């Protein structure tokens, strides 16, 4: 940071752009490897819809992790940021599970009905909704990260 002719806002943009491009390339390569393995082992070849669905889930899941972790790492650094992000994710998971359990059978039935309703949506609509949510969360995350980096002492 000290020797490069890079502003702090460009540094924040770089983190997101690099992560998004790298995630897309890695996900695409892994998808291609999966198809090649199916062809070589003469297994059941997934059709294009299945391959694209797996690709969509991998990308949306990866982007969700990226936009969650980058502001935390910008604030507390790599090592502490990973620990804090992991602890927050576990706390969130246990909070959601405890809320569902506190609602009893009705809460569990409602959550299963909700998940079933989502999986019955058309794939294109579900991908579009997911992409829009991730894009909005990404913009929010970028705003937080650029503000943190702007005010951070290096």
Coordinates of N, CA, C and O in Angstrom, one line a residue:
X1 N 0.8 -1.2 0.0 CA 0.0 0.0 0.0 C 0.9 1.3 0.0 O 0.5 2.2 -0.6
X2 N 2.0 1.2 0.7 CA 2.8 2.4 0.8 C 3.6 2.7 -0.4 O 3.8 3.9 -0.7
X3 N 4.0 1.7 -1.2 CA 4.9 2.0 -2.3 C 4.1 2.1 -3.6 O 4.6 2.5 -4.6
X4 N 2.9 1.6 -3.7 CA 2.1 1.6 -4.9 C 1.4 2.9 -5.1 O 1.0 3.6 -4.1
X5 N 1.2 3.3 -6.3 CA 0.4 4.5 -6.6 C -1.1 4.2 -6.7 O -1.7 4.3 -7.8
X6 N -1.6 3.7 -5.6 CA -3.0 3.2 -5.6 C -3.8 3.9 -4.5 O -3.3 4.0 -3.4
X7 N -4.9 4.5 -4.8 CA -5.7 5.1 -3.7 C -6.4 4.0 -2.9 O -6.5 2.9 -3.3
X8 N -6.9 4.4 -1.8 CA -7.6 3.5 -0.9 C -8.9 3.0 -1.5 O -9.3 1.8 -1.4
X9 N -9.6 3.8 -2.2 CA -10.9 3.4 -2.9 C -10.6 2.4 -4.0 O -11.3 1.4 -4.2
X10 N -9.5 2.6 -4.8 CA -9.2 1.6 -5.8 C -8.7 0.3 -5.2 O -9.0 -0.8 -5.7
X11 N -8.1 0.4 -4.0 CA -7.7 -0.9 -3.3 C -8.9 -1.7 -2.9 O -8.9 -2.9 -3.0
X12 N -9.9 -1.0 -2.4 CA -11.2 -1.7 -2.0 C -11.8 -2.3 -3.2 O -12.3 -3.4 -3.2
X13 N -11.9 -1.6 -4.3 CA -12.5 -2.1 -5.6 C -11.7 -3.3 -6.0 O -12.3 -4.3 -6.5
X14 N -10.4 -3.3 -6.0 CA -9.6 -4.4 -6.4 C -9.9 -5.6 -5.7 O -9.9 -6.7 -6.2
X15 N -10.1 -5.5 -4.4 CA -10.4 -6.7 -3.6 C -11.7 -7.4 -4.1 O -11.7 -8.6 -4.2
X16 N -12.7 -6.6 -4.4 CA -14.0 -7.2 -4.9 C -13.9 -7.7 -6.3 O -14.3 -8.8 -6.6
X17 N -13.3 -6.9 -7.2 CA -13.2 -7.3 -8.6 C -12.3 -8.6 -8.7 O -12.7 -9.6 -9.4
X18 N -11.2 -8.6 -8.0 CA -10.3 -9.8 -8.1 C -11.0 -11.0 -7.5 O -11.0 -12.1 -8.1
X19 N -11.7 -10.9 -6.4 CA -12.4 -12.0 -5.8 C -13.5 -12.5 -6.7 O -13.7 -13.7 -6.9
X20 N -14.3 -11.6 -7.3 CA -15.4 -12.0 -8.2 C -14.9 -12.8 -9.4 O -15.4 -13.8 -9.8
X21 N -13.8 -12.2 -10.1 CA -13.3 -12.9 -11.3 C -12.6 -14.2 -10.9 O -12.8 -15.2 -11.6
X22 N -11.9 -14.2 -9.8 CA -11.2 -15.5 -9.4 C -12.3 -16.6 -9.1 O -12.1 -17.7 -9.4
X23 N -13.3 -16.2 -8.4 CA -14.4 -17.1 -8.0 C -15.1 -17.7 -9.3 O -15.3 -18.9 -9.4
X24 N -15.3 -16.8 -10.3 CA -15.9 -17.3 -11.5 C -15.0 -18.2 -12.3 O -15.5 -19.3 -12.8
X25 N -13.7 -17.9 -12.4 CA -12.8 -18.8 -13.1 C -12.7 -20.2 -12.4 O -12.8 -21.2 -13.0
X26 N -12.5 -20.2 -11.1 CA -12.4 -21.4 -10.3 C -13.7 -22.2 -10.4 O -13.6 -23.5 -10.6
X27 N -14.8 -21.6 -10.3 CA -16.1 -22.3 -10.4 C -16.3 -22.9 -11.8 O -16.7 -24.1 -11.9
X28 N -15.9 -22.2 -12.8 CA -16.1 -22.7 -14.2 C -15.1 -23.9 -14.4 O -15.5 -24.9 -15.1
X29 N -13.9 -23.8 -13.9 CA -12.9 -24.9 -14.1 C -13.4 -26.1 -13.4 O -13.3 -27.2 -13.9
X30 N -13.9 -26.0 -12.1 CA -14.4 -27.1 -11.4 C -15.6 -27.7 -12.1 O -15.7 -29.0 -12.1
X31 N -16.4 -26.9 -12.6 CA -17.6 -27.4 -13.4 C -17.1 -28.2 -14.6 O -17.7 -29.3 -14.9
X32 N -16.2 -27.7 -15.3 CA -15.6 -28.4 -16.5 C -15.0 -29.8 -16.1 O -15.1 -30.8 -16.7
X33 N -14.2 -29.8 -15.0 CA -13.6 -31.0 -14.5 C -14.7 -32.0 -14.1 O -14.5 -33.2 -14.4
X34 N -15.8 -31.6 -13.5 CA -16.9 -32.5 -13.2 C -17.4 -33.2 -14.4 O -17.7 -34.4 -14.4
X35 N -17.6 -32.4 -15.5 CA -18.2 -32.9 -16.7 C -17.2 -33.9 -17.3 O -17.5 -35.0 -17.8
X36 N -15.9 -33.6 -17.3 CA -14.9 -34.4 -17.9 C -14.8 -35.7 -17.1 O -14.7 -36.8 -17.7
X37 N -14.9 -35.7 -15.8 CA -14.9 -36.9 -15.0 C -16.0 -37.8 -15.3 O -15.9 -39.0 -15.4
X38 N -17.2 -37.2 -15.5 CA -18.4 -38.0 -15.9 C -18.2 -38.6 -17.2 O -18.6 -39.8 -17.4
X39 N -17.6 -37.9 -18.1 CA -17.3 -38.5 -19.5 C -16.3 -39.6 -19.4 O -16.5 -40.7 -20.0
X40 N -15.2 -39.4 -18.7 CA -14.1 -40.4 -18.6 C -14.6 -41.7 -17.9 O -14.3 -42.8 -18.3
X41 N -15.3 -41.5 -16.8 CA -15.8 -42.7 -16.0 C -17.0 -43.3 -16.6 O -17.5 -44.3 -16.1
X42 N -17.5 -42.7 -17.7 CA -18.7 -43.2 -18.3 C -19.9 -43.3 -17.4 O -20.7 -44.2 -17.4
X43 N -19.9 -42.3 -16.5 CA -21.0 -42.2 -15.5 C -22.2 -41.5 -16.2 O -22.2 -41.3 -17.4
X44 N -23.2 -41.3 -15.4 CA -24.4 -40.6 -15.9 C -24.0 -39.2 -16.2 O -23.7 -38.4 -15.3
X45 N -23.9 -38.8 -17.5 CA -23.6 -37.5 -17.9 C -24.6 -36.5 -17.5 O -25.8 -36.7 -17.8
X46 N -24.2 -35.5 -16.7 CA -25.3 -34.5 -16.3 C -25.7 -33.7 -17.5 O -24.9 -33.4 -18.4
X47 N -26.9 -33.4 -17.6 CA -27.4 -32.5 -18.7 C -27.0 -31.1 -18.4 O -26.5 -30.7 -17.3
X48 N -27.1 -30.2 -19.4 CA -26.7 -28.9 -19.3 C -27.4 -28.1 -18.1 O -26.8 -27.3 -17.5
X49 N -28.7 -28.4 -17.9 CA -29.4 -27.7 -16.9 C -28.8 -28.1 -15.5 O -28.7 -27.2 -14.6
X50 N -28.4 -29.3 -15.3 CA -27.8 -29.7 -14.0 C -26.5 -29.0 -13.8 O -26.2 -28.5 -12.7
X51 N -25.7 -29.0 -14.9 CA -24.4 -28.4 -14.8 C -24.5 -26.9 -14.5 O -23.8 -26.3 -13.6
X52 N -25.4 -26.2 -15.2 CA -25.6 -24.8 -14.9 C -26.2 -24.5 -13.5 O -25.9 -23.5 -12.9
X53 N -27.1 -25.4 -13.0 CA -27.6 -25.2 -11.7 C -26.5 -25.3 -10.6 O -26.5 -24.5 -9.7
X54 N -25.6 -26.3 -10.8 CA -24.5 -26.5 -9.9 C -23.6 -25.2 -10.0 O -23.2 -24.7 -8.9
X55 N -23.4 -24.7 -11.2 CA -22.5 -23.5 -11.4 C -23.2 -22.3 -10.7 O -22.5 -21.5 -10.0
X56 N -24.5 -22.2 -10.8 CA -25.2 -21.0 -10.2 C -25.1 -21.1 -8.7 O -24.8 -20.1 -8.0
X57 N -25.3 -22.3 -8.1 CA -25.3 -22.4 -6.7 C -23.9 -22.1 -6.2 O -23.7 -21.5 -5.1
X58 N -22.9 -22.6 -6.9 CA -21.5 -22.4 -6.4 C -21.1 -21.0 -6.5 O -20.5 -20.4 -5.6
X59 N -21.5 -20.3 -7.6 CA -21.2 -18.9 -7.7 C -21.9 -18.0 -6.6 O -21.3 -17.2 -6.0
X60 N -23.2 -18.2 -6.5 CA -23.9 -17.4 -5.5 C -23.5 -17.7 -4.1 O -23.3 -16.8 -3.3
X61 N -23.2 -19.0 -3.8 CA -22.6 -19.3 -2.5 C -21.3 -18.7 -2.2 O -21.0 -18.1 -1.2
X62 N -20.4 -18.7 -3.2 CA -19.1 -18.2 -3.1 C -19.1 -16.7 -3.0 O -18.4 -16.1 -2.2
X63 N -20.0 -16.0 -3.8 CA -20.1 -14.6 -3.7 C -20.7 -14.1 -2.4 O -20.3 -13.1 -1.8
X64 N -21.5 -14.9 -1.8 CA -22.1 -14.6 -0.5 C -21.0 -14.6 0.5 O -20.9 -13.7 1.4
X65 N -20.1 -15.6 0.5 CA -19.0 -15.7 1.4 C -18.1 -14.5 1.2 O -17.6 -13.8 2.2
X66 N -17.8 -14.2 0.0 CA -16.8 -13.1 -0.3 C -17.4 -11.7 0.2 O -16.7 -11.0 0.9
X67 N -18.6 -11.4 0.0 CA -19.2 -10.1 0.4 C -19.4 -10.1 1.9 O -19.4 -9.0 2.5
X68 N -19.4 -11.2 2.5 CA -19.5 -11.3 4.0 C -18.1 -11.1 4.6 O -18.0 -10.4 5.6
X69 N -17.1 -11.7 4.1 CA -15.8 -11.7 4.7 C -14.9 -10.5 4.4 O -14.2 -10.1 5.3
X70 N -15.0 -9.9 3.2 CA -14.1 -8.8 2.9 C -14.2 -7.6 3.9 O -13.1 -7.2 4.3
X71 N -15.4 -7.1 4.3 CA -15.4 -6.0 5.2 C -14.7 -6.4 6.6 O -14.1 -5.6 7.2
X72 N -15.0 -7.6 7.0 CA -14.4 -8.1 8.3 C -12.9 -8.1 8.2 O -12.2 -7.7 9.1
X73 N -12.4 -8.6 7.1 CA -10.9 -8.7 6.9 C -10.3 -7.3 6.8 O -9.2 -7.0 7.3
X74 N -11.0 -6.4 6.1 CA -10.5 -5.0 6.0 C -10.4 -4.4 7.4 O -9.5 -3.6 7.6
X75 N -11.4 -4.7 8.3 CA -11.4 -4.1 9.6 C -10.4 -4.7 10.5 O -9.6 -4.0 11.2
X76 N -10.3 -6.0 10.6 CA -9.4 -6.7 11.6 C -8.2 -7.4 11.0 O -7.5 -8.1 11.8
X77 N -8.0 -7.4 9.7 CA -6.8 -8.1 9.2 C -7.2 -9.5 8.8 O -8.2 -10.0 9.1
X78 N -6.2 -10.1 8.1 CA -6.5 -11.5 7.6 C -6.7 -12.5 8.7 O -7.7 -13.2 8.7
X79 N -5.8 -12.7 9.6 CA -5.9 -13.7 10.6 C -7.0 -13.5 11.6 O -7.9 -14.4 11.8
X80 N -7.1 -12.3 12.2 CA -8.2 -12.0 13.1 C -9.5 -12.0 12.4 O -10.6 -12.4 12.9
X81 N -9.5 -11.5 11.2 CA -10.8 -11.4 10.4 C -11.4 -12.7 10.1 O -12.6 -12.9 10.2
X82 N -10.5 -13.7 9.8 CA -11.1 -15.1 9.5 C -11.7 -15.7 10.8 O -12.7 -16.3 10.7
X83 N -11.0 -15.5 11.9 CA -11.5 -16.0 13.1 C -12.9 -15.4 13.5 O -13.8 -16.0 13.8
X84 N -12.9 -14.1 13.4 CA -14.1 -13.3 13.7 C -15.3 -13.7 12.8 O -16.4 -13.9 13.2
X85 N -15.0 -13.8 11.4 CA -16.0 -14.2 10.5 C -16.5 -15.6 10.8 O -17.7 -15.8 10.7
X86 N -15.6 -16.5 11.1 CA -16.1 -17.9 11.4 C -17.0 -17.9 12.7 O -18.0 -18.5 12.7
X87 N -16.5 -17.1 13.7 CA -17.3 -17.1 14.9 C -18.7 -16.5 14.7 O -19.7 -16.9 15.2
X88 N -18.7 -15.4 13.9 CA -20.0 -14.7 13.6 C -20.9 -15.7 12.8 O -22.2 -15.7 13.0
X89 N -20.4 -16.4 11.8 CA -21.2 -17.3 11.0 C -21.7 -18.4 11.9 O -22.9 -18.8 11.8
X90 N -20.9 -19.0 12.8 CA -21.4 -20.0 13.7 C -22.5 -19.5 14.6 O -23.5 -20.1 14.9
X91 N -22.3 -18.3 15.2 CA -23.3 -17.7 16.1 C -24.6 -17.5 15.3 O -25.7 -17.7 15.9
X92 N -24.5 -17.0 14.1 CA -25.7 -16.8 13.3 C -26.5 -18.1 13.0 O -27.7 -18.2 13.1
X93 N -25.7 -19.1 12.7 CA -26.3 -20.5 12.5 C -27.0 -21.0 13.7 O -28.2 -21.4 13.6
X94 N -26.3 -20.9 14.9 CA -27.0 -21.4 16.1 C -28.1 -20.5 16.5 O -29.1 -21.0 17.1
X95 N -28.1 -19.2 16.2 CA -29.2 -18.3 16.5 C -30.4 -18.7 15.7 O -31.6 -18.8 16.2
X96 N -30.2 -19.0 14.4 CA -31.3 -19.4 13.5 C -31.9 -20.7 14.0 O -33.1 -20.9 14.0
X97 N -31.1 -21.7 14.3 CA -31.5 -23.0 14.7 C -32.3 -22.9 16.0 O -33.3 -23.5 16.2
X98 N -31.8 -22.1 16.9 CA -32.5 -21.9 18.2 C -33.8 -21.2 18.1 O -34.8 -21.6 18.8
X99 N -33.9 -20.3 17.2 CA -35.2 -19.6 16.9 C -36.2 -20.6 16.4 O -37.4 -20.6 16.8
X100 N -35.8 -21.4 15.4 CA -36.7 -22.4 14.8 C -37.1 -23.4 15.8 O -38.3 -23.8 15.9
X101 N -36.2 -23.8 16.6 CA -36.5 -24.8 17.7 C -37.4 -24.3 18.7 O -38.3 -25.0 19.3
X102 N -37.3 -23.0 19.0 CA -38.1 -22.4 20.0 C -39.6 -22.3 19.6 O -40.5 -22.2 20.4
X103 N -39.8 -22.2 18.2 CA -41.1 -22.2 17.7 C -41.8 -23.5 17.7 O -43.0 -23.6 17.4
X104 N -41.0 -24.6 18.0 CA -41.6 -25.9 18.1 C -41.9 -26.5 16.7 O -41.2 -26.2 15.7
X105 N -42.8 -27.4 16.7 CA -43.1 -28.2 15.5 C -43.6 -27.2 14.4 O -43.3 -27.4 13.2
X106 N -44.4 -26.2 14.7 CA -44.9 -25.2 13.7 C -43.7 -24.5 13.1 O -43.7 -24.3 11.8
X107 N -42.7 -24.1 13.8 CA -41.5 -23.5 13.2 C -40.7 -24.4 12.3 O -40.3 -23.9 11.2
X108 N -40.6 -25.6 12.7 CA -39.9 -26.5 11.8 C -40.7 -26.8 10.5 O -40.2 -26.8 9.4
X109 N -42.0 -27.0 10.7 CA -42.9 -27.2 9.5 C -42.8 -26.0 8.6 O -42.7 -26.1 7.4
X110 N -42.9 -24.8 9.2 CA -42.9 -23.6 8.4 C -41.6 -23.5 7.6 O -41.6 -23.1 6.4
X111 N -40.4 -23.7 8.3 CA -39.1 -23.6 7.6 C -39.0 -24.7 6.5 O -38.5 -24.4 5.4
X112 N -39.5 -25.9 6.7 CA -39.5 -26.9 5.6 C -40.4 -26.5 4.5 O -40.0 -26.7 3.3
X113 N -41.5 -26.0 4.8 CA -42.4 -25.5 3.7 C -41.8 -24.4 2.9 O -41.9 -24.3 1.7
X114 N -41.1 -23.5 3.6 CA -40.4 -22.4 2.9 C -39.4 -22.9 2.0 O -39.3 -22.4 0.8
X115 N -38.5 -23.8 2.5 CA -37.5 -24.4 1.6 C -38.1 -25.1 0.4 O -37.6 -25.0 -0.7
X116 N -39.1 -25.9 0.7 CA -39.8 -26.6 -0.4 C -40.4 -25.6 -1.4 O -40.3 -25.9 -2.6
X117 N -40.9 -24.5 -1.0 CA -41.5 -23.5 -1.9 C -40.4 -22.9 -2.8 O -40.6 -22.7 -4.0
X118 N -39.2 -22.7 -2.2 CA -38.1 -22.1 -2.9 C -37.6 -23.1 -4.0 O -37.3 -22.7 -5.1
X119 N -37.5 -24.4 -3.6 CA -37.0 -25.3 -4.5 C -37.9 -25.6 -5.7 O -37.5 -26.1 -6.7
X120 N -39.2 -25.3 -5.5 CA -40.2 -25.5 -6.6 C -40.3 -24.4 -7.5 O -41.0 -24.5 -8.5
X121 N -39.5 -23.3 -7.3 CA -39.5 -22.2 -8.2 C -38.8 -22.5 -9.5 O -37.9 -23.4 -9.4
X122 N -39.1 -21.9 -10.6 CA -38.3 -22.1 -11.8 C -36.9 -21.7 -11.6 O -36.6 -20.8 -10.9
X123 N -35.9 -22.5 -12.2 CA -34.5 -22.3 -12.0 C -34.1 -20.9 -12.4 O -33.3 -20.2 -11.6
X124 N -34.6 -20.4 -13.5 CA -34.2 -19.1 -13.9 C -34.6 -18.0 -13.0 O -33.8 -17.0 -12.7
X125 N -35.8 -18.1 -12.5 CA -36.3 -17.1 -11.6 C -35.6 -17.1 -10.2 O -35.2 -16.1 -9.7
X126 N -35.3 -18.3 -9.8 CA -34.5 -18.4 -8.5 C -33.1 -17.9 -8.7 O -32.6 -17.2 -7.8
X127 N -32.5 -18.1 -9.8 CA -31.1 -17.6 -10.1 C -31.2 -16.1 -10.2 O -30.3 -15.4 -9.7
X128 N -32.2 -15.5 -10.8 CA -32.3 -14.1 -11.0 C -32.5 -13.4 -9.6 O -31.8 -12.4 -9.3
X129 N -33.4 -14.0 -8.8 CA -33.6 -13.4 -7.5 C -32.3 -13.5 -6.6 O -32.0 -12.5 -6.0
X130 N -31.7 -14.6 -6.7 CA -30.4 -14.8 -5.9 C -29.4 -13.8 -6.4 O -28.7 -13.2 -5.6
X131 N -29.2 -13.6 -7.7 CA -28.2 -12.7 -8.2 C -28.5 -11.3 -7.8 O -27.6 -10.5 -7.5
X132 N -29.8 -10.9 -7.9 CA -30.2 -9.5 -7.4 C -29.9 -9.3 -6.0 O -29.4 -8.2 -5.6
X133 N -30.2 -10.3 -5.1 CA -29.9 -10.1 -3.7 C -28.4 -10.0 -3.4 O -28.0 -9.2 -2.7
X134 N -27.7 -10.9 -4.1 CA -26.2 -10.9 -4.0 C -25.6 -9.6 -4.5 O -24.7 -9.0 -3.8
X135 N -26.2 -9.0 -5.6 CA -25.7 -7.7 -6.1 C -25.9 -6.6 -5.1 O -25.1 -5.8 -4.8
X136 N -27.1 -6.6 -4.5 CA -27.4 -5.5 -3.5 C -26.6 -5.7 -2.3 O -26.1 -4.7 -1.8
X137 N -26.4 -6.9 -1.8 CA -25.6 -7.1 -0.6 C -24.1 -6.8 -1.0 O -23.4 -6.3 -0.1
X138 N -23.7 -7.1 -2.2 CA -22.3 -6.7 -2.6 C -22.1 -5.2 -2.6 O -21.0 -4.8 -2.2
X139 N -23.1 -4.5 -3.1 CA -22.9 -3.0 -3.1 C -22.8 -2.5 -1.6 O -22.1 -1.6 -1.3
X140 N -23.7 -3.0 -0.8 CA -23.7 -2.7 0.6 C -22.3 -3.0 1.3 O -21.7 -2.2 2.0
X141 N -21.8 -4.2 1.0 CA -20.6 -4.7 1.5 C -19.4 -3.8 1.0 O -18.5 -3.4 1.8
X142 N -19.4 -3.5 -0.3 CA -18.4 -2.6 -0.8 C -18.4 -1.2 -0.2 O -17.4 -0.7 0.1
X143 N -19.6 -0.7 0.1 CA -19.7 0.6 0.8 C -19.1 0.5 2.2 O -18.3 1.5 2.6
X144 N -19.3 -0.5 2.9 CA -18.7 -0.7 4.2 C -17.2 -0.8 4.1 O -16.5 -0.2 4.8
X145 N -16.7 -1.7 3.2 CA -15.3 -1.9 3.0 C -14.5 -0.6 2.6 O -13.5 -0.3 3.2
X146 N -15.1 0.1 1.7 CA -14.4 1.4 1.2 C -14.4 2.4 2.4 O -13.4 3.1 2.5
X147 N -15.4 2.4 3.2 CA -15.4 3.4 4.3 C -14.4 2.9 5.4 O -13.7 3.8 5.9
X148 N -14.3 1.6 5.6 CA -13.3 1.1 6.6 C -11.9 1.4 6.1 O -11.1 1.9 6.9
X149 N -11.6 1.1 4.8 CA -10.3 1.3 4.3 C -9.9 2.8 4.3 O -8.8 3.2 4.5
X150 N -10.9 3.7 4.0 CA -10.6 5.1 3.9 C -10.2 5.6 5.3 O -9.3 6.5 5.4
X151 N -10.8 5.1 6.3 CA -10.5 5.6 7.7 C -9.4 4.8 8.4 O -9.1 5.1 9.5
X152 N -8.9 3.7 7.8 CA -8.0 2.9 8.5 C -6.5 3.4 8.4 O -6.1 4.0 7.4
X153 N -5.8 3.3 9.5 CA -4.4 3.7 9.5 C -3.6 2.5 9.1 O -3.7 1.4 9.7
X154 N -2.7 2.6 8.1 CA -1.8 1.6 7.6 C -0.5 1.7 8.2 O 0.0 2.8 8.5

